mmCIF file of C-alpha atoms and ligand atoms in Angstrom:
data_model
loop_
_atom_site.group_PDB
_atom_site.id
_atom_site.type_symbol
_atom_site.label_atom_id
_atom_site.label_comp_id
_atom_site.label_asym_id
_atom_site.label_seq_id
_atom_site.Cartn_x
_atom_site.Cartn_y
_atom_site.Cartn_z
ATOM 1 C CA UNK A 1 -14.252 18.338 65.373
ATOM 2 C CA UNK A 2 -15.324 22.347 66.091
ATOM 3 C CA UNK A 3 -17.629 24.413 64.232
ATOM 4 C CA UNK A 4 -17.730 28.069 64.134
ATOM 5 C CA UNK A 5 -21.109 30.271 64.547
ATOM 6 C CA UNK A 6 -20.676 33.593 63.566
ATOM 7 C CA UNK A 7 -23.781 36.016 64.012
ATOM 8 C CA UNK A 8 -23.226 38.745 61.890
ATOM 9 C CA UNK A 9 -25.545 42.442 63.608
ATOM 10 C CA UNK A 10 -25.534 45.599 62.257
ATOM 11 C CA UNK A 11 -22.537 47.092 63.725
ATOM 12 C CA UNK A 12 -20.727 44.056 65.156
ATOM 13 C CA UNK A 13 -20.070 40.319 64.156
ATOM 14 C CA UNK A 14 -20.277 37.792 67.015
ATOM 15 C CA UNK A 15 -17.911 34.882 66.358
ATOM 16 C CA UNK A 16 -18.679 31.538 68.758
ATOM 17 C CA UNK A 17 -16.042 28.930 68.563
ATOM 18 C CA UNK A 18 -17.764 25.316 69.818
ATOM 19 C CA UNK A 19 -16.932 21.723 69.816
ATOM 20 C CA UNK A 20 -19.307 19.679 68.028
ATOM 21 C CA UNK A 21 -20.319 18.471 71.661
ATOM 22 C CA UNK A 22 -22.559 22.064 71.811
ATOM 23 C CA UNK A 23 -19.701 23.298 74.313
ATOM 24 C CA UNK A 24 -18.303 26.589 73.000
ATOM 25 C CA UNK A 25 -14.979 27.293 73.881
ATOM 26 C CA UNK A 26 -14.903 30.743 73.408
ATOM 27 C CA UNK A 27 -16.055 33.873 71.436
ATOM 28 C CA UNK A 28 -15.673 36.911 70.760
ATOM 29 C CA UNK A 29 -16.412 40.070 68.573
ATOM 30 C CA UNK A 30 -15.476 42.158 65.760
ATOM 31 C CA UNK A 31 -16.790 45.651 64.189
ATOM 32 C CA UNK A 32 -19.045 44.854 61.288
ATOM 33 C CA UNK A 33 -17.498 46.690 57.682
ATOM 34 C CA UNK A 34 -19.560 46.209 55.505
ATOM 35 C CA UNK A 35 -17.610 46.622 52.293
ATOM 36 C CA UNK A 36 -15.268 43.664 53.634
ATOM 37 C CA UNK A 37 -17.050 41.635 55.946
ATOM 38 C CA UNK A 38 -16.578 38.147 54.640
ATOM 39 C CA UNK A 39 -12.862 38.793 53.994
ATOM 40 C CA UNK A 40 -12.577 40.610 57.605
ATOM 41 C CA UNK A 41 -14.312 37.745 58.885
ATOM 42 C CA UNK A 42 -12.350 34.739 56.890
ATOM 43 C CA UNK A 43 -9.518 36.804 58.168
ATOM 44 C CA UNK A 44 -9.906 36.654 61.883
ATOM 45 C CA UNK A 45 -10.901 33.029 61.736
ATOM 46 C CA UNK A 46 -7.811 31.975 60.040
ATOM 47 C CA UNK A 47 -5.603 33.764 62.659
ATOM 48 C CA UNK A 48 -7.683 32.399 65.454
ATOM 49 C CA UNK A 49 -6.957 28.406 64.149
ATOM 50 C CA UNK A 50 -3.752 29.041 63.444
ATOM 51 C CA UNK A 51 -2.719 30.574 66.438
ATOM 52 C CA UNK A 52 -4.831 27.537 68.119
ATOM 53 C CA UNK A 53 -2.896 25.118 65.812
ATOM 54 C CA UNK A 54 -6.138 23.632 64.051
ATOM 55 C CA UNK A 55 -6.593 22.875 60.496
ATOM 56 C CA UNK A 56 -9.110 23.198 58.541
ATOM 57 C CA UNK A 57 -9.970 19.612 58.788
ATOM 58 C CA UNK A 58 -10.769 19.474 61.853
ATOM 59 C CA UNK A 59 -13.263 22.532 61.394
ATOM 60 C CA UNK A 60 -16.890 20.468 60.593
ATOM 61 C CA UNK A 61 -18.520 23.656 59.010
ATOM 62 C CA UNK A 62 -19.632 27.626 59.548
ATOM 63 C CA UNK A 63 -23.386 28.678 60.439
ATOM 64 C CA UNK A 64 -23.895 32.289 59.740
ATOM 65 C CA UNK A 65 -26.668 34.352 60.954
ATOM 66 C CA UNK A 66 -27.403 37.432 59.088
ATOM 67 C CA UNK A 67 -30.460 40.421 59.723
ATOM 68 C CA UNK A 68 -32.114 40.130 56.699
ATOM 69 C CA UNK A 69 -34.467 37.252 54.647
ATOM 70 C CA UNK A 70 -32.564 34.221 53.800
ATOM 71 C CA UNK A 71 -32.883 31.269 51.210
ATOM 72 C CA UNK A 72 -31.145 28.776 50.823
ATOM 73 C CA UNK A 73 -28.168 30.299 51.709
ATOM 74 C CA UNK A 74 -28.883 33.175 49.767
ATOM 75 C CA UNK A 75 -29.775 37.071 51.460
ATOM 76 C CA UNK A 76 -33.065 37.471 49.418
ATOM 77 C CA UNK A 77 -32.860 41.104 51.533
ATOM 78 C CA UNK A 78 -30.941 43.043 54.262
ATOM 79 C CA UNK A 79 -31.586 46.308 54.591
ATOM 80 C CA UNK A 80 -28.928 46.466 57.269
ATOM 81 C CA UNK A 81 -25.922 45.607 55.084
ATOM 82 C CA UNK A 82 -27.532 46.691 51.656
ATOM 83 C CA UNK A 83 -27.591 43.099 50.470
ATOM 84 C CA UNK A 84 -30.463 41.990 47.919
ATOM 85 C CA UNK A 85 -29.593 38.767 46.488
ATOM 86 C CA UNK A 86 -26.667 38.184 47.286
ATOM 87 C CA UNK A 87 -24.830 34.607 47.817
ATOM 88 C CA UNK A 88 -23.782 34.701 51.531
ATOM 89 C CA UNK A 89 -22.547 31.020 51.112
ATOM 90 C CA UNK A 90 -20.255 31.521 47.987
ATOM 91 C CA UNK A 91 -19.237 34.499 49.297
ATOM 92 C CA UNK A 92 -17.841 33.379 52.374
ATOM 93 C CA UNK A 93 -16.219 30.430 50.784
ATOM 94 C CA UNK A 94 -14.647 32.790 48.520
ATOM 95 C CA UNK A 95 -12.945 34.503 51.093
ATOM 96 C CA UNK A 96 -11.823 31.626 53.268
ATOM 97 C CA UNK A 97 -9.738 30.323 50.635
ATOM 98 C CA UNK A 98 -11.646 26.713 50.307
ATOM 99 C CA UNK A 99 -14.891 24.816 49.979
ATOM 100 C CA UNK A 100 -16.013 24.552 53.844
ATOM 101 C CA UNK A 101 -19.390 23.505 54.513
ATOM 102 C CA UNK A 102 -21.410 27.007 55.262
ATOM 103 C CA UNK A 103 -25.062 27.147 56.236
ATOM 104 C CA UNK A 104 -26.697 30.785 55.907
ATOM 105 C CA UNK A 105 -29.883 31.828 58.186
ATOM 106 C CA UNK A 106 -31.675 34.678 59.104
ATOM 107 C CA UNK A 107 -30.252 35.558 63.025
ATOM 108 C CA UNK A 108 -33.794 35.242 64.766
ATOM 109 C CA UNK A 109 -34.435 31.772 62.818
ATOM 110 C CA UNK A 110 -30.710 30.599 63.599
ATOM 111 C CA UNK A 111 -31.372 32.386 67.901
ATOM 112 C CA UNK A 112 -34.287 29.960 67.792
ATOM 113 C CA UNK A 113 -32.521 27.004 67.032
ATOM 114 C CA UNK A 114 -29.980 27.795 69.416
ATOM 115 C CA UNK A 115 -32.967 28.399 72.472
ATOM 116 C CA UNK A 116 -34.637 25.495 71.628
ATOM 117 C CA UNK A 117 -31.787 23.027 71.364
ATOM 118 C CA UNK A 118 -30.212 24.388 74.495
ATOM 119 C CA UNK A 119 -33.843 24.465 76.325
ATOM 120 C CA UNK A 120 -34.757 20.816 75.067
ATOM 121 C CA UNK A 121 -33.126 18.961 72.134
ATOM 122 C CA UNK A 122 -36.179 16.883 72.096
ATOM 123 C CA UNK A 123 -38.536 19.400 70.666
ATOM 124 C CA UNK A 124 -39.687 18.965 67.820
ATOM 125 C CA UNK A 125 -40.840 21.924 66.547
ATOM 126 C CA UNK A 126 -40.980 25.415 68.338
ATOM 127 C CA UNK A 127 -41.803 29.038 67.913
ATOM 128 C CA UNK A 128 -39.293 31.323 69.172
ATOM 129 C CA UNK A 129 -41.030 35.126 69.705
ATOM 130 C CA UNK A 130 -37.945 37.951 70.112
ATOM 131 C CA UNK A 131 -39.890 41.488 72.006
ATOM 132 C CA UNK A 132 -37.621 43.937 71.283
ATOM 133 C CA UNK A 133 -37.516 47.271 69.392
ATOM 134 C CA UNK A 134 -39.373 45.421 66.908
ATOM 135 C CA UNK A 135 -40.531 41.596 66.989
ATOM 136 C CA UNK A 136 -38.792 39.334 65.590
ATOM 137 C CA UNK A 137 -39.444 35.340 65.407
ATOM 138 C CA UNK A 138 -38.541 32.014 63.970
ATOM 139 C CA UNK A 139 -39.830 28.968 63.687
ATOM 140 C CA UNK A 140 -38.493 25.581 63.779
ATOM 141 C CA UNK A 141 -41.012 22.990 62.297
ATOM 142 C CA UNK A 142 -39.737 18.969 62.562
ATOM 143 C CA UNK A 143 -36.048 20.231 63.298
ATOM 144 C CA UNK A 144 -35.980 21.849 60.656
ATOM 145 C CA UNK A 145 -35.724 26.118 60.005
ATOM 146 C CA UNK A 146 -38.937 27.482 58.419
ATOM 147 C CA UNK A 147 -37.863 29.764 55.275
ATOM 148 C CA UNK A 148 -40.591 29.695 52.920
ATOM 149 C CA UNK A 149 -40.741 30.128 49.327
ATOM 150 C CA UNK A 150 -39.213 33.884 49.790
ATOM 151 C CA UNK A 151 -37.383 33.711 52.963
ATOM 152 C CA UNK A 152 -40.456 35.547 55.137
ATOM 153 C CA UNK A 153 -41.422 32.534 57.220
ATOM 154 C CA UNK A 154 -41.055 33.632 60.598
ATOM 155 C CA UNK A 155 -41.042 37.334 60.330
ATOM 156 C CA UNK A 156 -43.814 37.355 63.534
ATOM 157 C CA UNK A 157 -43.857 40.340 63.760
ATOM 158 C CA UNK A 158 -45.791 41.337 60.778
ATOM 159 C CA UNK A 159 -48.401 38.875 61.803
ATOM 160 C CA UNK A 160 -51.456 41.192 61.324
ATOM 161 C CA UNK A 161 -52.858 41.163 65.087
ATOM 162 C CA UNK A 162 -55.187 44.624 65.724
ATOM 163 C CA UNK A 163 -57.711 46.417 64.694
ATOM 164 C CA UNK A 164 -58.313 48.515 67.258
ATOM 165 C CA UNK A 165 -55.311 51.022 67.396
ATOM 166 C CA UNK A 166 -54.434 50.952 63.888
ATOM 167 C CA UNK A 167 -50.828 52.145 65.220
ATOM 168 C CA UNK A 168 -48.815 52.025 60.888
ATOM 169 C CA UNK A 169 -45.502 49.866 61.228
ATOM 170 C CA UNK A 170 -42.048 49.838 59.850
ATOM 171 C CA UNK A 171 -43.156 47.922 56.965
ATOM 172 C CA UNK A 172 -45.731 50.202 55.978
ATOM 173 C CA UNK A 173 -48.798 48.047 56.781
ATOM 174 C CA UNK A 174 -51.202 48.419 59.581
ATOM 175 C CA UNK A 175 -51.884 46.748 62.581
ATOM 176 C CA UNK A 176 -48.709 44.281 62.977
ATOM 177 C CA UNK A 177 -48.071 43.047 66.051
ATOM 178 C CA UNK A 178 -44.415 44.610 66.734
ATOM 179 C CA UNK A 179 -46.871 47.906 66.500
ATOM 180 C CA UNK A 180 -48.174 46.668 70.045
ATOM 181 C CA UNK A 181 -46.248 44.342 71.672
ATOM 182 C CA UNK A 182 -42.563 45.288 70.602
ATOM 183 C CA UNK A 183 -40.881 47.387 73.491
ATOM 184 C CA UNK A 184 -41.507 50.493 71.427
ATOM 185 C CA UNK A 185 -44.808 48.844 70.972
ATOM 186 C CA UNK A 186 -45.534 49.210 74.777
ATOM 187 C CA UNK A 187 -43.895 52.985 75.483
ATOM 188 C CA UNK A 188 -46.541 54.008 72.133
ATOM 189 C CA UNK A 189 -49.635 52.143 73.635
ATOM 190 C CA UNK A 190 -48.997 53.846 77.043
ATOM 191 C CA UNK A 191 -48.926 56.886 75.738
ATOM 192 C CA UNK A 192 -52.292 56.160 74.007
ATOM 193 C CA UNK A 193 -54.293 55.842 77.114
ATOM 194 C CA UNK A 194 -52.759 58.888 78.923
ATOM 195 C CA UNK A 195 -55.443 60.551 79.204
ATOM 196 C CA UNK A 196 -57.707 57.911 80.051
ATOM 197 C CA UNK A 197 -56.210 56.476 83.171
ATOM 198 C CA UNK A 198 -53.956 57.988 85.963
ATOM 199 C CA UNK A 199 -50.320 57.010 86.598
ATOM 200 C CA UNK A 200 -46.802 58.178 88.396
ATOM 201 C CA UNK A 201 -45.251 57.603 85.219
ATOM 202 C CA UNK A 202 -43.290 60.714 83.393
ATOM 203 C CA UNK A 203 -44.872 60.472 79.564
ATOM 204 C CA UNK A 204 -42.065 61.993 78.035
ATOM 205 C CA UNK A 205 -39.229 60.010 78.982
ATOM 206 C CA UNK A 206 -40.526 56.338 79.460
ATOM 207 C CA UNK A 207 -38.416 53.778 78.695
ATOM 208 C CA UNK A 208 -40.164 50.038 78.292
ATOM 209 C CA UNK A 209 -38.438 48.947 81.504
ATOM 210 C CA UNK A 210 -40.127 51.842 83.230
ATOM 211 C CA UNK A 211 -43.418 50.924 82.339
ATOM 212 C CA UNK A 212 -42.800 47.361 83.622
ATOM 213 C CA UNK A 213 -42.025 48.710 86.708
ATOM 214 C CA UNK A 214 -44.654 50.428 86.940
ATOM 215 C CA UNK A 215 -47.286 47.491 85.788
ATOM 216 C CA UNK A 216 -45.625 45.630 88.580
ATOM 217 C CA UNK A 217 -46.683 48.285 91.327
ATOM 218 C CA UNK A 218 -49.842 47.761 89.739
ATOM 219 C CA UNK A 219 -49.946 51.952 88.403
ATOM 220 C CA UNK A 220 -53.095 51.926 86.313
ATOM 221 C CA UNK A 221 -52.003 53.246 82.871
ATOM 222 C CA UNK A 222 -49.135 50.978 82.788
ATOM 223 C CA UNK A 223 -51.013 48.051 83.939
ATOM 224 C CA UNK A 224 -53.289 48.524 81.143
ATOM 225 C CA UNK A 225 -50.607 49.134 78.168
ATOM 226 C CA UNK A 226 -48.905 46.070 79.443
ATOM 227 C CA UNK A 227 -51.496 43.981 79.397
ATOM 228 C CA UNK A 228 -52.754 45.298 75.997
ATOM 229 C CA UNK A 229 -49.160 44.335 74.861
ATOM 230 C CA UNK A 230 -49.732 40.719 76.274
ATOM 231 C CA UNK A 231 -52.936 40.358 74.964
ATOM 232 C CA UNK A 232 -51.835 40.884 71.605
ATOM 233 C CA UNK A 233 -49.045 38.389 71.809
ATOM 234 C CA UNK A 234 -51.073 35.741 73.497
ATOM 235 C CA UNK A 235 -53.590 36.400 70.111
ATOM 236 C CA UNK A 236 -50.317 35.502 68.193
ATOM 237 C CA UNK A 237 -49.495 32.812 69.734
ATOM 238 C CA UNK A 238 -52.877 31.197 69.763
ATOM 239 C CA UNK A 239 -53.266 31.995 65.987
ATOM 240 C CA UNK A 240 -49.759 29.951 65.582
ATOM 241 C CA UNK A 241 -50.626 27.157 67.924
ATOM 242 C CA UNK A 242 -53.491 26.223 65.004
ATOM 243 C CA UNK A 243 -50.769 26.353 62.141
ATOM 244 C CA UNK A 244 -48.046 24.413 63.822
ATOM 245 C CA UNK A 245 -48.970 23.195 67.130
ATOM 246 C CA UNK A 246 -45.284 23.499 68.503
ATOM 247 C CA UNK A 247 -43.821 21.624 71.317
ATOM 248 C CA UNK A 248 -43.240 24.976 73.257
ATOM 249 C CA UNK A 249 -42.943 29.312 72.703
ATOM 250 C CA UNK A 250 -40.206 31.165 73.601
ATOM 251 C CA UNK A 251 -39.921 34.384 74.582
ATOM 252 C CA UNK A 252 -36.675 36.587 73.949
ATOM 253 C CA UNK A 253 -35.976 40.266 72.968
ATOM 254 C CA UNK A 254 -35.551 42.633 75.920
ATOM 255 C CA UNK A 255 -39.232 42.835 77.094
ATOM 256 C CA UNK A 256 -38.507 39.335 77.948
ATOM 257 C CA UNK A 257 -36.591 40.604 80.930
ATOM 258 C CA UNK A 258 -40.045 41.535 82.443
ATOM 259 C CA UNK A 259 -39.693 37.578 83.563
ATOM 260 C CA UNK A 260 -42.416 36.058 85.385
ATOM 261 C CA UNK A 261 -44.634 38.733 85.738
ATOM 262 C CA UNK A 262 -44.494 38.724 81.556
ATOM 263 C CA UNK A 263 -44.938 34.996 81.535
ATOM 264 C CA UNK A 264 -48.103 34.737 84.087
ATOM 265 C CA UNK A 265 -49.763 37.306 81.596
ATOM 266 C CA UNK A 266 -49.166 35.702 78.599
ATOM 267 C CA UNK A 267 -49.916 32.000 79.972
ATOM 268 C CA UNK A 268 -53.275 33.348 80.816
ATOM 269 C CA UNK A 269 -54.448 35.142 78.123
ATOM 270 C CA UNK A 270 -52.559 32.467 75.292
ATOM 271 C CA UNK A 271 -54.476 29.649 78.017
ATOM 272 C CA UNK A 272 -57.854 31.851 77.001
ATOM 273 C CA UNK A 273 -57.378 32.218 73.574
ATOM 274 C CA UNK A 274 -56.074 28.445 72.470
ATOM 275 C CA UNK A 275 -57.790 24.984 71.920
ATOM 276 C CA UNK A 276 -58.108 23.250 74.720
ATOM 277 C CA UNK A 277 -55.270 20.728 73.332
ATOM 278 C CA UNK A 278 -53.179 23.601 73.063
ATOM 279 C CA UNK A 279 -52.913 24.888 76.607
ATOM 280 C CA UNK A 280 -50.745 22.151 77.751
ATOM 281 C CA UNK A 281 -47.779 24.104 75.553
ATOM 282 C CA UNK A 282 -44.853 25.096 77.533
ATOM 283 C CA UNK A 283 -43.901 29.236 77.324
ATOM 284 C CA UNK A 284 -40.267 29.703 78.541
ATOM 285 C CA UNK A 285 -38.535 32.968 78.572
ATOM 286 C CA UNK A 286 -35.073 32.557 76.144
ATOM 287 C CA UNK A 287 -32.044 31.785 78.366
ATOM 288 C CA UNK A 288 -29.281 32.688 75.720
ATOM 289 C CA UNK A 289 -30.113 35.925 75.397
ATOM 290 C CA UNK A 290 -27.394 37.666 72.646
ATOM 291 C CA UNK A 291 -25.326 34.171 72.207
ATOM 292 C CA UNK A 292 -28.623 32.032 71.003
ATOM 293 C CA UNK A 293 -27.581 32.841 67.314
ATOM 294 C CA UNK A 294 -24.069 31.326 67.273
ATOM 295 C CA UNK A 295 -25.561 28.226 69.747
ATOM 296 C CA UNK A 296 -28.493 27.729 66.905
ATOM 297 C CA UNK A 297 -25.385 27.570 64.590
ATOM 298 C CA UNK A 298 -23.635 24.677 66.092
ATOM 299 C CA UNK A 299 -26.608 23.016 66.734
ATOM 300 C CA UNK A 300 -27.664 22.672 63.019
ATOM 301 C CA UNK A 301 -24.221 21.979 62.420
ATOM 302 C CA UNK A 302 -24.042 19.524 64.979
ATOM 303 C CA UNK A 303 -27.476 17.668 63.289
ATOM 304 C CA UNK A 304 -25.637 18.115 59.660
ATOM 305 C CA UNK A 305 -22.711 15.811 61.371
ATOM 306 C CA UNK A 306 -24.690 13.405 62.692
ATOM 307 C CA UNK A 307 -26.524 13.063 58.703
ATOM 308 C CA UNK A 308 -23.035 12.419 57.346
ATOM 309 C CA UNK A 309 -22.241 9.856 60.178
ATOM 310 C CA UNK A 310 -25.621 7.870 59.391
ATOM 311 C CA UNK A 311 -25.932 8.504 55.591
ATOM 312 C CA UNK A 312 -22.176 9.369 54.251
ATOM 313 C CA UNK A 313 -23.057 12.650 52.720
ATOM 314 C CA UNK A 314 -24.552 16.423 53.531
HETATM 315 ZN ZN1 ZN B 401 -45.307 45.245 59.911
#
């Protein structure tokens, strides 16, 4: 059997095609139109299997990933795509022609399914923590993605975190953590301290990857930002290690590409800020970078197949 995971961005709509062994085949990507995305979509996939020679019955099911709040298969919001409410499932049936078996998630709950099955299909339950231009999260609790009642579980980001900068964020509050520790999180917090502590850096044009660089030559200002940003995430994570106590973190999003020296930081500080039982949680750095969405696809797919083998139905 194959399964399709289709991870649908702002401007393009990655399409993974898998067998239900978690091996994808192949993928590719199309511009994302948002007046006739599911039909574009439906579209391409039906050329693709019939140019492959593959029926529909022989397709297991579609995960979608989508940039807004999901539940139950429904976009409670997307700001992206101007969806509020609106029935991703029924839609996409609608324009594939037939009644497939289509499971709707929001693309940084779906990425963490697809890091932590790839990581360690044993976990049980695992936070996933994307640092990019914003932070974004998800959480898997007993194998299972953590919506809540309105679709907000794992929106990490808005975790409120400081009360020392009282930087305002995107979503109006104050204080969240993607204020600090997002990549434009750590450009804003260096440029807080400029004055306070010498560097090489140029303020005006910093880029997040600059300021790495710069923490890694161990330049003062960008030291301190840097560590300011890892602080705050390690307070996160500590916070979250209380409410779910998960098998392991993982770190994605671009800051992520800071690598070890990102990883000893936040070890120590979450190590400092955790119970004692907590310490002995693993922190990995993502590994599937912009294909974890359509891998946390087949993977839930994959676990739906295996519930119809055991108990005949889905
Ligand atoms: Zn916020």
């Amino acid at each position: 059997m194959y399964i399709f995971g289709i991870d649908i961005g702002g401007t393009s709509v990655k399409i993974g095609f898998f067998k239900d062994s978690f091996e994808l085949l192949e993928q590719w990507e199309i511009p994302t139109h948002s007046n006739s995305l599911f039909e574009e979509i439906a579209e391409n996939i039906k050329a693709y299997i019939s140019k492959k020679n593959i029926s529909f019955e022989e397709i297991f099911g579609y995960g979608l990933g989508i940039p807004g709040m999901v539940k139950n298969g429904i976009a409670t919001r997307c700001v992206n795509l101007g969806w509020e409410n609106v029935d991703i499932r029924q839609e996409f049936n609608k324009a594939l022609g037939y009644d497939a078996r289509v499971y709707v998630f929001n693309d940084a709950n779906l990425a963490a399914l697809g890091e932590a099955s790839y990581l360690n299909s044993k976990w049980d339950s695992v936070v996933f923590i994307t640092l990019g231009t914003g932070v974004g999260g998800g959480i898997i609790f007993h194998q299972e993605v953590v919506e809540g009642a309105d679709g907000l579980g794992g929106e990490l980001g808005h975790m409120h975190i400081d009360d020392k900068y009282n930087f305002t964020c995107g979503c109006g509050k104050i204080g969240c953590l993607e204020t600090i520790a997002s990549a434009t999180g750590i450009v804003r917090l260096t440029r807080y301290y400029k004055d306070k502590l010498p560097t090489r850096l140029d303020l005006n044009q910093i880029t997040t990857k600059d300021v790495v660089d710069a923490a890694k030559a161990n330049d003062p200002l960008a030291s301190y930002a840097f560590d300011e940003a890892c602080q705050a995430l390690a307070q996160a994570m500590a916070n979250l290690s209380v409410i779910i106590n998960p098998d392991a973190f993982i770190i994605g999003g671009g800051v992520s590409n800071a690598g070890a020296f990102l990883l000893e930081r936040i070890q120590k500080y979450y190590t400092n800020k955790c119970l004692e039982q907590a310490t002995h949680t693993k922190i990995n750095l993502a590994v599937l970078k912009n294909n974890a969405g359509i891998y946390g696809a087949c993977a839930y797919l994959i676990k739906k197949k295996h519930e119809v083998e055991k108990n005949g139905k889905c």
